[in-house]
XYZ file of C-alpha atoms in Angstrom:
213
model
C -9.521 -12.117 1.266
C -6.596 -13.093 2.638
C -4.132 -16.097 1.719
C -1.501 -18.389 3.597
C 1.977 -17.209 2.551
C 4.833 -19.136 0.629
C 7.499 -20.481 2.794
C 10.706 -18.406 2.270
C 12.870 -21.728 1.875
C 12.441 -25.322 1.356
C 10.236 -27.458 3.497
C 13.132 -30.371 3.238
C 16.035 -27.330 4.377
C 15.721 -27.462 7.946
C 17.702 -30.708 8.417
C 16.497 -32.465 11.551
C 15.059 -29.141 13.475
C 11.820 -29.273 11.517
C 10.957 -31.980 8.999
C 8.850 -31.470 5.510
C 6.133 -33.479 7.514
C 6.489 -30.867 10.186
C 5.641 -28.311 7.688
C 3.273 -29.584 5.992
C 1.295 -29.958 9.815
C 1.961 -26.806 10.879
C 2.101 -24.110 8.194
C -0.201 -26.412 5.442
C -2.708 -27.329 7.913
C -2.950 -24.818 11.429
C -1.319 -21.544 9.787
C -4.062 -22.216 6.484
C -6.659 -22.814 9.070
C -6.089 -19.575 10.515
C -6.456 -17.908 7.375
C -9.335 -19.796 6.583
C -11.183 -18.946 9.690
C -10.451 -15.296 9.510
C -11.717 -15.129 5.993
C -14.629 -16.609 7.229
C -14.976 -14.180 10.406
C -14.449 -10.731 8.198
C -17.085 -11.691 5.069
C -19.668 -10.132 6.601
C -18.192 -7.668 9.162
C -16.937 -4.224 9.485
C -13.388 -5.669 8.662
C -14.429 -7.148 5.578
C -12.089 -5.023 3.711
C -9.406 -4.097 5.982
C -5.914 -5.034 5.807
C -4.184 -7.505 8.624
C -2.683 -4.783 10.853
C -5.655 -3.029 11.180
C -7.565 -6.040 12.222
C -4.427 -7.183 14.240
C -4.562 -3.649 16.431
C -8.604 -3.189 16.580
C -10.373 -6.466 16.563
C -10.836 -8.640 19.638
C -12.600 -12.442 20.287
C -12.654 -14.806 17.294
C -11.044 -12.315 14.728
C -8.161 -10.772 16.861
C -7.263 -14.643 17.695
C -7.035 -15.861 14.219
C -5.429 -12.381 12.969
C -2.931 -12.457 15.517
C -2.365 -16.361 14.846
C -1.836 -15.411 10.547
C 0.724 -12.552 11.621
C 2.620 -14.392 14.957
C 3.378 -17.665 12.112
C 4.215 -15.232 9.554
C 6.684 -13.339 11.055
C 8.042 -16.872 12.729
C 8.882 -18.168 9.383
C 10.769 -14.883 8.557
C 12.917 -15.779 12.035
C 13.805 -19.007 10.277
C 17.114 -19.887 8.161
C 18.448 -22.904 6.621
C 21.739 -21.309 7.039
C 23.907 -19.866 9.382
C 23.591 -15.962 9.124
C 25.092 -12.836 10.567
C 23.518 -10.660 12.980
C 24.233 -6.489 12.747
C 26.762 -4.857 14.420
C 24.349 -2.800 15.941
C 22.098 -5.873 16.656
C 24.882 -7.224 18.757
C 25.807 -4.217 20.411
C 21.730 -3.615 21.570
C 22.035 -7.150 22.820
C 25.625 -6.750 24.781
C 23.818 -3.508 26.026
C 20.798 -4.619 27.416
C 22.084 -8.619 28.512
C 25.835 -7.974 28.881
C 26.993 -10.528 26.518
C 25.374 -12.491 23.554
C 25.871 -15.599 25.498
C 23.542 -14.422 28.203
C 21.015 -13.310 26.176
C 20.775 -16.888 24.870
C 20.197 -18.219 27.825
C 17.603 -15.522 28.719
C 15.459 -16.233 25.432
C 14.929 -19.665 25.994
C 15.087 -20.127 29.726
C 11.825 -17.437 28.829
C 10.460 -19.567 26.415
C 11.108 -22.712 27.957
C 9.555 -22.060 31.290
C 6.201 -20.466 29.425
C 3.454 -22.480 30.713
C 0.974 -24.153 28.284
C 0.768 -22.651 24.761
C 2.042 -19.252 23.077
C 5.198 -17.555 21.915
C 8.363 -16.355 23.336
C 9.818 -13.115 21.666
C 12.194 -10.573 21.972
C 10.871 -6.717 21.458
C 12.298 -3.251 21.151
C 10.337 -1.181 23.313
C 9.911 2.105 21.790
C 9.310 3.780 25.441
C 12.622 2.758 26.804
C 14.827 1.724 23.558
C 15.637 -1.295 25.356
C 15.558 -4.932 23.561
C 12.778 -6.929 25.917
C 11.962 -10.890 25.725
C 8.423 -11.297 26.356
C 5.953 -14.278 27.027
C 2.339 -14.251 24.882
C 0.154 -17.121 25.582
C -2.322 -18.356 22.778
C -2.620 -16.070 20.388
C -1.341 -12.540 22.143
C 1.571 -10.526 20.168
C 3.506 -7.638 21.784
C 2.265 -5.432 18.707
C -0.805 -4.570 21.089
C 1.372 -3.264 23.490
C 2.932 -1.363 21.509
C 6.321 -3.256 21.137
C 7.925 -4.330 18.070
C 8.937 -7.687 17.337
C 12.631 -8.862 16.075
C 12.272 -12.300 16.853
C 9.833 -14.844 17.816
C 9.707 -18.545 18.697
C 6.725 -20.832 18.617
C 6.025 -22.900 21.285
C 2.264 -23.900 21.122
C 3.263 -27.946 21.492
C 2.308 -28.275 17.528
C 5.167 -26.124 16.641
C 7.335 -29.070 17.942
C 5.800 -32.695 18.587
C 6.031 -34.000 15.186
C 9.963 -33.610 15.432
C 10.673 -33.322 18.827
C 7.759 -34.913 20.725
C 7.386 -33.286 24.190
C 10.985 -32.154 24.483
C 10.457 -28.299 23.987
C 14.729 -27.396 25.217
C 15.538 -29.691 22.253
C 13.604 -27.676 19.749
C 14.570 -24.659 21.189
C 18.219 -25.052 21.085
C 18.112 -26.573 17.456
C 15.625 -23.292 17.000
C 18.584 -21.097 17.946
C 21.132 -22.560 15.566
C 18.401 -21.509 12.697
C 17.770 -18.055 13.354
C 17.481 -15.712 10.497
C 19.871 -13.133 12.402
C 20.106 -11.058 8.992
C 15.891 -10.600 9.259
C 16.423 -10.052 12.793
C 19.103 -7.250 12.325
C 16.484 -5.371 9.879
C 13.631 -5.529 12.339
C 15.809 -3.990 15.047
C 16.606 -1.448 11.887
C 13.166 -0.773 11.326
C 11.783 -0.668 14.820
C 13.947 2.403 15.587
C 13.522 4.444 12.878
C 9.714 3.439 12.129
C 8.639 2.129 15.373
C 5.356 0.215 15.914
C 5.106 1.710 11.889
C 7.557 -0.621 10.562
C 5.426 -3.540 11.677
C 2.570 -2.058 9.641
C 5.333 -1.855 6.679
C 6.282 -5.578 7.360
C 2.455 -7.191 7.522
C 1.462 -4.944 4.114
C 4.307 -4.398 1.895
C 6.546 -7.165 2.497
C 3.739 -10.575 3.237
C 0.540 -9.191 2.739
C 1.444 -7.141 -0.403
C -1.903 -6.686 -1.836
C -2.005 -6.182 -5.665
């Protein structure tokens, strides 16, 4: 049985990027319904008592959906900061490595995840295979994880993520997005990724959100 995670800040911290009435909408309401729906997918099925990454990596249809949906919201709230926040020396050098300059990664991640037709989720990987730091499109529910990459950071931009606040004016929320990035949670992720690999986003799902008792 799985259940919707606690926030990691304040609903009211976000200033005028995401609203407590934006929360409430989209982690109270759609991130519980995924839960709910996956809870009520696995009662009576051969994932009944597996934990989310194994669903996340082996289902498919209804489950994977719903799975992926639980995981892709968690680990966007974990992107999140009310705060300004430091990214990793080695983060930035990765990024200055693979983009040529912070500045033009920027512009890279959300020219990506502004030009991503309909709904899904912009992100940026480390690829195992190539060591390289990737920005990937995932429409609906699809997460790099089945491809084997490992997530460091992802933004939402199914149009619930953003109407409330923003109505239809996705650049908006994606530049007030960037000014909120958790670049300390980022940092780790890239930490993890390359000594764990696609491992450390089993760690992440089961000892850090999922955390069974």
């Amino acid at each position: 049985m799985f259940t919707l995670r606690e926030l990691p800040y304040s609903k009211d911290s976000m200033g005028d990027f995401l609203s407590p009435t934006a929360f409430d909408y989209h982690h109270g309401k759609h991130h519980q319904g995924y839960v709910n729906n996956l809870n009520n997918l696995i009662k009576d099925s051969e994932f009944k008592d597996s934990c989310l990454f194994t669903i996340l990596t082996k289902s498919s249809g209804g489950v994977f959906n719903n799975a992926a949906q639980i995981y892709n919201h968690d680990f966007y709230w974990d992107c999140l900061s009310p705060k300004a926040t430091q990214m990793s020396d080695e983060l930035k050098h990765a990024l200055t490595a693979d983009y040529g300059s912070l500045e033009a990664f920027k512009e890279a991640f959300i020219k990506s995840a502004t030009t991503l037709f309909g709904s899904g989720w912009n992100w940026a990987v480390y690829n195992p295979a190539n060591h390289k730091i990737e920005i990937v499109q995932t429409s609906n529910a699809h997460t790099p994880v089945t491809e084997h990459k490992v997530p460091l950071l992802v933004v939402d931009v199914w149009e619930h993520a953003y109407y409330i606040d923003h109505k239809n004016a996705r650049p908006v929320y994606l530049e007030k997005f960037y000014e909120h990035i958790n670049w300390a949670f980022v940092s780790e992720c890239l930490e993890w990724a390359k000594k764990e690999g696609l491992g450390s986003v089993d760690y992440y799902i089961n000892q850090i959100v999922h955390k069974k008792a």
